[in-house]
Amino acid sequence: MTIVTKSIDIKTPVENVFTYFARPEHVSDQIKNDTVGMTVIPMDIKEGMGVGTTFRIIGDFNGKRLEWDCETIEFVRNEKISAKQIEGPFKHWKITNEFKSLGDNLTRVTMSVDYAMPFGPLGAILDKAKFEKSAQRGMETALYNVRGLLEGNGSIPVYITLDAYQKLLAEKKKMNDVPVSTALTAILEKYAEIEAKAQN
């Protein structure tokens, strides 16, 4: 079993950070670099993305693709979100995000992944040391990206209706699965164009 843990301090209130992490696909938008890519697809959303929410993760690690289904098992507002694999290639896989307020405008986020590699042919393909290094780099990159996003934009509204959210995901798909933030920006720009034309 391997546990990979990374922490970062973000200059924004804990509510803003928690709200962002409460949507797992937001974080997957940030885990993109030369060796790691991750896509998260919500499947069954429970109230507020809470306990019982299920989602599929599609990961690309150094050109090796893995897919696994997860379920949110802990959801403590402004403190902790945990999800574990319910079906997939790992013998065991669990991700935990913990949030600690260090003041009105400072939050420490600690991301931990606890996993056991599968045996058999897949275990041979995904050499443990290489996978662990990819996971560490991916998490580190994600946390830096999230910090840049949250510190740059302040509060990010995440709690939209499920209907509106599904429409946003449909737009994201039409745009070749760009990050959610990119799709939302494009929609807002289009809306601004339409509004400007209506005023002329």
Coordinates of N, CA and C in Angstrom, one line a residue:
M1 N 0.8 -1.2 0.0 CA 0.0 0.0 0.0 C 0.9 1.2 0.0
T2 N 0.5 2.2 -0.8 CA 1.3 3.5 -0.9 C 0.4 4.7 -0.5
I3 N 0.9 5.6 0.2 CA 0.2 6.8 0.5 C 1.0 8.0 0.0
V4 N 0.4 8.8 -0.8 CA 1.0 10.0 -1.3 C 0.3 11.2 -0.8
T5 N 1.0 12.1 -0.1 CA 0.3 13.3 0.5 C 1.0 14.6 0.1
K6 N 0.2 15.6 -0.3 CA 0.8 16.9 -0.6 C -0.1 17.9 0.1
S7 N 0.5 19.0 0.5 CA -0.3 20.1 1.2 C 0.1 21.5 0.5
I8 N -0.8 22.4 0.6 CA -0.6 23.8 0.1 C -1.4 24.8 0.9
D9 N -0.9 26.0 1.1 CA -1.7 27.0 1.7 C -2.2 27.9 0.6
I10 N -3.5 28.2 0.7 CA -4.2 29.1 -0.3 C -4.8 30.3 0.4
K11 N -4.5 31.5 -0.2 CA -4.9 32.7 0.4 C -6.4 33.0 0.0
T12 N -7.3 32.3 0.6 CA -8.7 32.5 0.4 C -9.5 31.7 1.5
P13 N -10.7 32.2 1.9 CA -11.4 31.5 3.0 C -11.7 30.0 2.7
V14 N -11.7 29.3 3.8 CA -11.9 27.8 3.7 C -13.2 27.5 2.9
E15 N -14.3 28.3 3.1 CA -15.5 28.0 2.3 C -15.3 28.0 0.8
N16 N -14.5 28.9 0.3 CA -14.2 29.0 -1.1 C -13.5 27.7 -1.6
V17 N -12.5 27.3 -0.8 CA -11.7 26.2 -1.2 C -12.5 24.9 -1.2
F18 N -13.3 24.7 -0.1 CA -14.1 23.5 0.1 C -15.1 23.5 -1.1
T19 N -15.7 24.6 -1.4 CA -16.7 24.6 -2.5 C -16.1 24.2 -3.8
Y20 N -14.9 24.6 -4.1 CA -14.2 24.2 -5.3 C -14.0 22.7 -5.3
F21 N -13.4 22.2 -4.2 CA -13.1 20.8 -4.2 C -14.3 19.9 -4.1
A22 N -15.4 20.4 -3.7 CA -16.7 19.6 -3.6 C -17.1 19.1 -5.0
R23 N -16.6 19.6 -6.0 CA -16.9 19.1 -7.4 C -15.6 18.4 -7.9
P24 N -15.6 17.1 -7.9 CA -14.3 16.4 -8.2 C -13.8 16.7 -9.6
E25 N -14.7 17.0 -10.5 CA -14.3 17.3 -11.9 C -13.5 18.6 -12.0
H26 N -13.7 19.5 -11.0 CA -12.9 20.8 -11.0 C -11.5 20.5 -10.8
V27 N -11.2 19.6 -9.8 CA -9.9 19.2 -9.5 C -9.2 18.5 -10.7
S28 N -10.0 17.6 -11.3 CA -9.4 16.9 -12.5 C -9.0 17.9 -13.6
D29 N -9.7 19.0 -13.7 CA -9.3 20.0 -14.7 C -7.9 20.5 -14.4
Q30 N -7.4 20.5 -13.2 CA -6.1 21.0 -12.8 C -5.0 19.9 -12.9
I31 N -5.4 18.6 -12.9 CA -4.4 17.6 -13.0 C -4.1 17.3 -14.5
K32 N -3.4 18.1 -15.1 CA -3.0 18.0 -16.5 C -1.6 18.4 -16.6
N33 N -0.7 17.5 -17.0 CA 0.7 17.9 -17.3 C 1.2 16.9 -18.4
D34 N 2.5 16.9 -18.6 CA 3.1 16.1 -19.7 C 2.9 14.6 -19.5
T35 N 2.8 14.2 -18.2 CA 2.8 12.7 -17.9 C 1.4 12.3 -17.4
V36 N 0.6 13.2 -16.8 CA -0.6 12.8 -16.2 C -1.8 13.6 -16.7
G37 N -2.9 12.9 -17.0 CA -4.1 13.6 -17.4 C -5.2 12.9 -16.7
M38 N -6.2 13.6 -16.2 CA -7.3 13.0 -15.5 C -8.6 13.6 -15.8
T39 N -9.6 12.8 -16.1 CA -11.0 13.3 -16.4 C -11.9 12.7 -15.3
V40 N -12.8 13.4 -14.8 CA -13.8 12.9 -13.8 C -15.2 13.1 -14.4
I41 N -16.0 12.1 -14.4 CA -17.3 12.1 -14.9 C -18.3 11.8 -13.8
P42 N -19.1 12.8 -13.3 CA -20.1 12.5 -12.3 C -21.1 11.5 -12.8
M43 N -21.5 10.5 -12.0 CA -22.5 9.5 -12.5 C -23.8 9.7 -11.7
D44 N -23.7 9.5 -10.4 CA -25.0 9.6 -9.6 C -24.7 10.7 -8.5
I45 N -25.3 11.9 -8.6 CA -25.0 13.0 -7.7 C -26.0 13.0 -6.6
K46 N -25.5 12.9 -5.4 CA -26.3 13.0 -4.2 C -26.3 14.5 -3.8
E47 N -27.2 14.9 -2.8 CA -27.4 16.3 -2.4 C -26.0 16.9 -2.1
G48 N -25.8 18.0 -2.9 CA -24.6 18.8 -2.7 C -23.3 18.1 -2.9
M49 N -23.3 17.0 -3.8 CA -22.1 16.2 -4.1 C -21.7 15.4 -2.8
G50 N -22.6 15.2 -1.9 CA -22.2 14.6 -0.6 C -22.0 13.1 -0.7
V51 N -22.1 12.4 0.5 CA -21.9 11.0 0.7 C -22.8 10.2 -0.3
G52 N -22.3 9.3 -1.0 CA -23.1 8.4 -1.9 C -22.9 8.9 -3.3
T53 N -22.4 10.1 -3.6 CA -22.2 10.6 -5.0 C -21.2 9.6 -5.6
T54 N -21.4 9.2 -6.8 CA -20.5 8.3 -7.6 C -20.0 9.0 -8.8
F55 N -18.7 8.8 -9.1 CA -18.1 9.4 -10.3 C -17.1 8.4 -10.9
R56 N -16.8 8.6 -12.2 CA -15.8 7.8 -12.9 C -14.6 8.6 -13.1
I57 N -13.4 8.0 -12.8 CA -12.1 8.7 -13.1 C -11.5 8.0 -14.3
I58 N -11.1 8.7 -15.3 CA -10.3 8.2 -16.4 C -8.9 8.9 -16.3
G59 N -7.9 8.0 -16.0 CA -6.6 8.6 -15.9 C -5.6 8.1 -17.0
D60 N -4.8 9.0 -17.4 CA -3.8 8.7 -18.4 C -2.4 9.0 -17.7
F61 N -1.7 7.9 -17.4 CA -0.4 8.0 -16.7 C 0.7 7.5 -17.6
N62 N 1.5 8.5 -18.1 CA 2.6 8.1 -19.0 C 2.1 7.3 -20.2
G63 N 0.9 7.6 -20.7 CA 0.4 6.9 -21.9 C -0.4 5.6 -21.5
K64 N -0.5 5.3 -20.2 CA -1.2 4.1 -19.8 C -2.6 4.6 -19.3
R65 N -3.7 4.1 -19.8 CA -5.0 4.5 -19.5 C -5.6 3.6 -18.4
L66 N -6.1 4.2 -17.4 CA -6.8 3.4 -16.3 C -8.2 4.1 -16.1
E67 N -9.2 3.3 -15.8 CA -10.5 3.8 -15.4 C -11.0 3.2 -14.1
W68 N -11.6 4.0 -13.2 CA -12.1 3.4 -12.1 C -13.3 4.2 -11.6
D69 N -14.2 3.6 -10.9 CA -15.4 4.2 -10.3 C -15.3 4.5 -8.8
C70 N -15.7 5.6 -8.4 CA -15.5 6.0 -7.0 C -16.8 6.4 -6.4
E71 N -16.8 6.4 -5.1 CA -18.0 6.9 -4.3 C -17.5 7.8 -3.2
T72 N -18.2 8.9 -3.0 CA -17.9 9.8 -1.8 C -18.3 9.1 -0.6
I73 N -17.3 8.9 0.4 CA -17.7 8.2 1.6 C -17.6 9.1 2.9
E74 N -17.0 10.3 2.7 CA -17.0 11.3 3.8 C -17.2 12.7 3.2
F75 N -18.0 13.5 3.8 CA -18.3 14.8 3.3 C -18.6 15.7 4.5
V76 N -17.6 16.3 5.1 CA -17.8 17.2 6.2 C -17.5 18.6 5.8
R77 N -18.5 19.5 5.7 CA -18.4 20.8 5.1 C -17.2 21.6 5.7
N78 N -16.4 22.1 4.8 CA -15.2 23.0 5.2 C -14.1 22.2 5.9
E79 N -14.2 20.9 6.0 CA -13.2 20.1 6.7 C -12.6 18.9 5.9
K80 N -13.5 18.1 5.3 CA -13.0 16.9 4.7 C -13.9 16.3 3.6
I81 N -13.3 15.8 2.5 CA -14.0 15.0 1.5 C -13.2 13.8 1.2
S82 N -13.8 12.6 1.3 CA -13.1 11.4 0.9 C -13.9 10.6 -0.1
A83 N -13.2 9.9 -1.0 CA -13.8 9.0 -1.9 C -13.0 7.8 -2.1
K84 N -13.6 6.6 -2.3 CA -12.9 5.4 -2.5 C -13.3 4.7 -3.8
Q85 N -12.4 3.9 -4.3 CA -12.8 3.1 -5.5 C -13.8 2.1 -5.2
I86 N -14.9 2.0 -6.0 CA -15.9 0.9 -5.8 C -15.7 -0.2 -6.9
E87 N -15.1 0.2 -8.0 CA -14.9 -0.7 -9.1 C -13.7 -0.2 -9.9
G88 N -12.8 -1.1 -10.2 CA -11.6 -0.7 -11.0 C -10.4 -1.5 -10.8
P89 N -9.3 -1.1 -11.3 CA -8.1 -2.0 -11.4 C -7.3 -2.1 -10.1
F90 N -7.4 -1.0 -9.2 CA -6.6 -1.0 -8.0 C -7.1 -2.0 -7.0
K91 N -6.2 -2.6 -6.2 CA -6.6 -3.5 -5.1 C -7.3 -2.6 -4.1
H92 N -6.9 -1.3 -4.0 CA -7.4 -0.4 -3.0 C -7.1 1.0 -3.5
W93 N -8.0 2.0 -3.5 CA -7.7 3.3 -3.9 C -8.7 4.3 -3.1
K94 N -8.1 5.3 -2.4 CA -8.9 6.2 -1.7 C -8.2 7.6 -1.8
I95 N -9.0 8.6 -2.0 CA -8.5 10.0 -2.0 C -9.2 10.8 -0.9
T96 N -8.4 11.6 -0.2 CA -8.9 12.4 0.9 C -8.4 13.8 0.7
N97 N -9.3 14.8 0.8 CA -8.9 16.2 0.8 C -9.3 16.8 2.1
E98 N -8.4 17.3 2.8 CA -8.7 17.9 4.1 C -8.4 19.4 4.1
F99 N -9.3 20.2 4.8 CA -9.2 21.7 4.7 C -9.1 22.2 6.2
K100 N -8.1 23.1 6.4 CA -7.9 23.7 7.7 C -7.8 25.2 7.5
S101 N -8.7 25.9 8.2 CA -8.7 27.4 8.2 C -7.6 27.9 9.0
L102 N -6.7 28.7 8.4 CA -5.5 29.2 9.2 C -5.8 30.7 9.4
G103 N -7.0 31.2 9.2 CA -7.3 32.6 9.4 C -8.5 32.9 8.5
D104 N -8.9 34.2 8.5 CA -10.1 34.6 7.6 C -9.8 34.4 6.2
N105 N -8.5 34.5 5.8 CA -8.2 34.5 4.3 C -7.1 33.5 4.0
L106 N -7.0 32.4 4.7 CA -5.9 31.5 4.5 C -6.4 30.1 4.8
T107 N -6.2 29.1 3.9 CA -6.6 27.8 4.1 C -5.5 26.8 3.7
R108 N -5.3 25.8 4.5 CA -4.4 24.7 4.2 C -5.2 23.5 3.6
V109 N -4.8 23.1 2.4 CA -5.4 21.9 1.8 C -4.4 20.8 1.8
T110 N -4.8 19.6 2.3 CA -3.9 18.5 2.2 C -4.7 17.4 1.4
M111 N -4.0 17.0 0.3 CA -4.5 15.9 -0.6 C -3.7 14.7 -0.3
S112 N -4.4 13.6 0.0 CA -3.8 12.3 0.2 C -4.4 11.2 -0.7
V113 N -3.6 10.4 -1.4 CA -4.1 9.3 -2.1 C -3.5 8.0 -1.5
D114 N -4.3 7.1 -1.1 CA -3.9 5.8 -0.5 C -4.3 4.7 -1.4
Y115 N -3.3 4.0 -2.0 CA -3.6 3.0 -3.0 C -2.7 1.8 -2.9
A116 N -3.2 0.7 -3.5 CA -2.4 -0.6 -3.7 C -2.5 -0.9 -5.1
M117 N -1.4 -1.1 -5.8 CA -1.3 -1.4 -7.2 C -1.9 -2.8 -7.4
P118 N -2.5 -3.0 -8.6 CA -2.9 -4.3 -9.0 C -1.8 -5.2 -9.3
F119 N -2.0 -6.5 -9.2 CA -0.9 -7.5 -9.6 C -1.2 -7.9 -11.0
G120 N -0.5 -8.9 -11.5 CA -0.8 -9.4 -12.9 C -0.2 -8.5 -13.9
P121 N -0.6 -8.6 -15.2 CA 0.0 -7.8 -16.3 C -0.1 -6.3 -16.1
L122 N -1.2 -5.8 -15.5 CA -1.3 -4.4 -15.3 C -0.2 -3.9 -14.3
G123 N 0.0 -4.6 -13.3 CA 1.0 -4.3 -12.3 C 2.4 -4.2 -12.9
A124 N 2.7 -5.1 -13.9 CA 4.0 -5.0 -14.6 C 4.1 -3.8 -15.5
I125 N 3.0 -3.5 -16.1 CA 3.0 -2.3 -17.1 C 3.2 -1.0 -16.3
L126 N 2.5 -0.9 -15.2 CA 2.6 0.3 -14.4 C 3.5 0.1 -13.2
D127 N 4.8 0.2 -13.5 CA 5.8 0.1 -12.5 C 5.5 1.0 -11.3
K128 N 5.6 0.4 -10.1 CA 5.1 1.2 -8.9 C 5.9 2.5 -8.7
A129 N 7.2 2.5 -8.8 CA 8.0 3.7 -8.6 C 7.6 4.8 -9.6
K130 N 7.3 4.4 -10.8 CA 7.0 5.4 -11.9 C 5.6 5.9 -11.6
F131 N 4.7 5.1 -11.2 CA 3.3 5.5 -10.9 C 3.3 6.4 -9.7
E132 N 4.0 6.1 -8.7 CA 4.0 6.9 -7.5 C 4.6 8.3 -7.8
K133 N 5.6 8.4 -8.6 CA 6.2 9.7 -9.0 C 5.2 10.5 -9.8
S134 N 4.5 9.8 -10.7 CA 3.4 10.5 -11.5 C 2.4 11.0 -10.6
A135 N 1.9 10.2 -9.7 CA 0.9 10.7 -8.7 C 1.3 11.9 -7.9
Q136 N 2.6 11.9 -7.4 CA 3.1 13.0 -6.7 C 3.1 14.3 -7.5
R137 N 3.7 14.2 -8.7 CA 3.8 15.3 -9.6 C 2.4 15.9 -10.0
G138 N 1.5 14.9 -10.3 CA 0.1 15.3 -10.7 C -0.6 16.1 -9.5
M139 N -0.4 15.5 -8.3 CA -1.1 16.2 -7.1 C -0.5 17.6 -6.9
E140 N 0.8 17.6 -7.0 CA 1.5 18.9 -6.7 C 1.1 20.0 -7.7
T141 N 1.1 19.5 -9.0 CA 0.7 20.5 -10.1 C -0.8 20.9 -9.9
A142 N -1.6 19.9 -9.5 CA -3.1 20.3 -9.3 C -3.2 21.3 -8.2
L143 N -2.5 21.1 -7.1 CA -2.6 22.0 -5.9 C -2.1 23.4 -6.3
Y144 N -1.0 23.5 -7.0 CA -0.5 24.8 -7.5 C -1.5 25.5 -8.4
N145 N -2.1 24.7 -9.3 CA -3.0 25.3 -10.3 C -4.3 25.8 -9.6
V146 N -4.8 25.0 -8.6 CA -6.0 25.4 -7.8 C -5.7 26.6 -7.0
R147 N -4.5 26.7 -6.4 CA -4.1 27.9 -5.7 C -4.1 29.1 -6.6
G148 N -3.5 29.0 -7.8 CA -3.5 30.1 -8.7 C -4.9 30.6 -9.1
L149 N -5.7 29.6 -9.4 CA -7.1 29.9 -9.8 C -7.9 30.6 -8.7
L150 N -7.8 30.0 -7.4 CA -8.6 30.5 -6.3 C -8.1 31.9 -5.8
E151 N -6.8 32.0 -5.8 CA -6.2 33.3 -5.4 C -6.4 34.4 -6.5
G152 N -6.5 34.0 -7.7 CA -6.6 35.0 -8.8 C -8.1 35.4 -9.0
N153 N -9.0 34.6 -8.7 CA -10.4 34.9 -9.0 C -11.3 35.1 -7.7
G154 N -10.7 34.9 -6.5 CA -11.5 35.0 -5.3 C -12.5 33.9 -5.2
S155 N -13.7 34.3 -4.8 CA -14.8 33.3 -4.6 C -15.3 32.7 -6.0
I156 N -15.4 31.4 -6.0 CA -15.9 30.8 -7.2 C -17.2 30.1 -6.9
P157 N -18.3 30.6 -7.6 CA -19.6 30.0 -7.3 C -19.7 28.6 -7.9
V158 N -20.0 27.6 -7.1 CA -20.1 26.3 -7.6 C -21.5 25.8 -7.5
Y159 N -22.3 26.3 -6.5 CA -23.6 25.7 -6.3 C -24.6 26.2 -7.2
I160 N -24.7 25.6 -8.4 CA -25.7 25.9 -9.4 C -26.6 24.7 -9.5
T161 N -27.8 24.9 -10.1 CA -28.8 23.8 -10.1 C -28.2 22.7 -10.9
L162 N -28.7 21.5 -10.7 CA -28.2 20.3 -11.4 C -28.5 20.4 -12.9
D163 N -29.7 21.0 -13.2 CA -30.0 21.2 -14.6 C -29.0 22.1 -15.3
A164 N -28.7 23.2 -14.7 CA -27.7 24.1 -15.2 C -26.3 23.5 -15.3
Y165 N -26.0 22.7 -14.3 CA -24.7 22.0 -14.3 C -24.6 21.0 -15.4
Q166 N -25.7 20.2 -15.7 CA -25.7 19.2 -16.7 C -25.5 19.9 -18.1
K167 N -26.2 21.1 -18.3 CA -26.0 21.9 -19.5 C -24.6 22.3 -19.7
L168 N -23.9 22.7 -18.6 CA -22.5 23.1 -18.6 C -21.7 21.9 -19.1
L169 N -21.9 20.8 -18.5 CA -21.2 19.6 -18.9 C -21.4 19.2 -20.4
A170 N -22.6 19.4 -20.9 CA -22.9 19.2 -22.3 C -22.1 20.1 -23.2
E171 N -22.0 21.4 -22.8 CA -21.2 22.3 -23.5 C -19.7 22.0 -23.5
K172 N -19.3 21.5 -22.3 CA -17.9 21.1 -22.2 C -17.6 20.0 -23.2
K173 N -18.5 19.0 -23.3 CA -18.3 17.9 -24.2 C -18.3 18.4 -25.7
K174 N -19.2 19.3 -26.0 CA -19.2 19.9 -27.4 C -17.9 20.5 -27.7
M175 N -17.2 21.1 -26.7 CA -16.0 21.8 -26.9 C -14.8 20.9 -26.7
N176 N -14.9 19.6 -27.1 CA -13.8 18.6 -27.0 C -13.3 18.5 -25.5
D177 N -14.2 18.4 -24.6 CA -13.8 18.2 -23.2 C -12.8 19.1 -22.6
V178 N -13.0 20.4 -22.9 CA -12.1 21.4 -22.3 C -12.4 21.5 -20.8
P179 N -11.6 22.1 -20.0 CA -11.9 22.2 -18.6 C -13.2 23.0 -18.4
V180 N -13.9 22.6 -17.3 CA -15.2 23.3 -17.0 C -15.1 24.8 -17.0
S181 N -14.0 25.3 -16.4 CA -13.8 26.7 -16.3 C -13.7 27.4 -17.7
T182 N -13.1 26.7 -18.6 CA -13.0 27.2 -20.0 C -14.3 27.2 -20.7
A183 N -15.1 26.2 -20.5 CA -16.5 26.1 -21.1 C -17.3 27.2 -20.5
L184 N -17.3 27.4 -19.2 CA -18.1 28.5 -18.5 C -17.7 29.9 -19.0
T185 N -16.4 30.1 -19.2 CA -15.9 31.4 -19.7 C -16.4 31.6 -21.1
A186 N -16.4 30.6 -21.9 CA -16.9 30.7 -23.3 C -18.4 31.0 -23.3
I187 N -19.1 30.4 -22.4 CA -20.6 30.6 -22.4 C -20.8 32.1 -21.9
L188 N -20.1 32.6 -20.9 CA -20.3 33.9 -20.4 C -19.9 35.0 -21.5
E189 N -18.8 34.7 -22.3 CA -18.4 35.6 -23.4 C -19.5 35.7 -24.4
K190 N -20.1 34.5 -24.8 CA -21.2 34.5 -25.8 C -22.4 35.3 -25.3
Y191 N -22.7 35.1 -24.0 CA -23.8 35.9 -23.4 C -23.5 37.4 -23.4
A192 N -22.3 37.8 -23.1 CA -21.9 39.2 -23.2 C -22.1 39.8 -24.6
E193 N -21.7 38.9 -25.6 CA -21.9 39.4 -27.0 C -23.4 39.6 -27.3
I194 N -24.2 38.6 -26.9 CA -25.6 38.7 -27.2 C -26.2 39.9 -26.5
E195 N -25.8 40.2 -25.3 CA -26.3 41.3 -24.5 C -25.9 42.6 -25.1
A196 N -24.6 42.7 -25.6 CA -24.1 43.9 -26.3 C -24.9 44.2 -27.6
K197 N -25.2 43.1 -28.3 CA -26.0 43.3 -29.6 C -27.4 43.8 -29.3
A198 N -28.0 43.3 -28.2 CA -29.4 43.7 -27.8 C -29.4 45.1 -27.4
Q199 N -28.3 45.7 -26.8 CA -28.3 47.0 -26.4 C -28.1 48.0 -27.5
N200 N -27.6 47.5 -28.7 CA -27.3 48.4 -29.8 C -28.5 48.6 -30.7

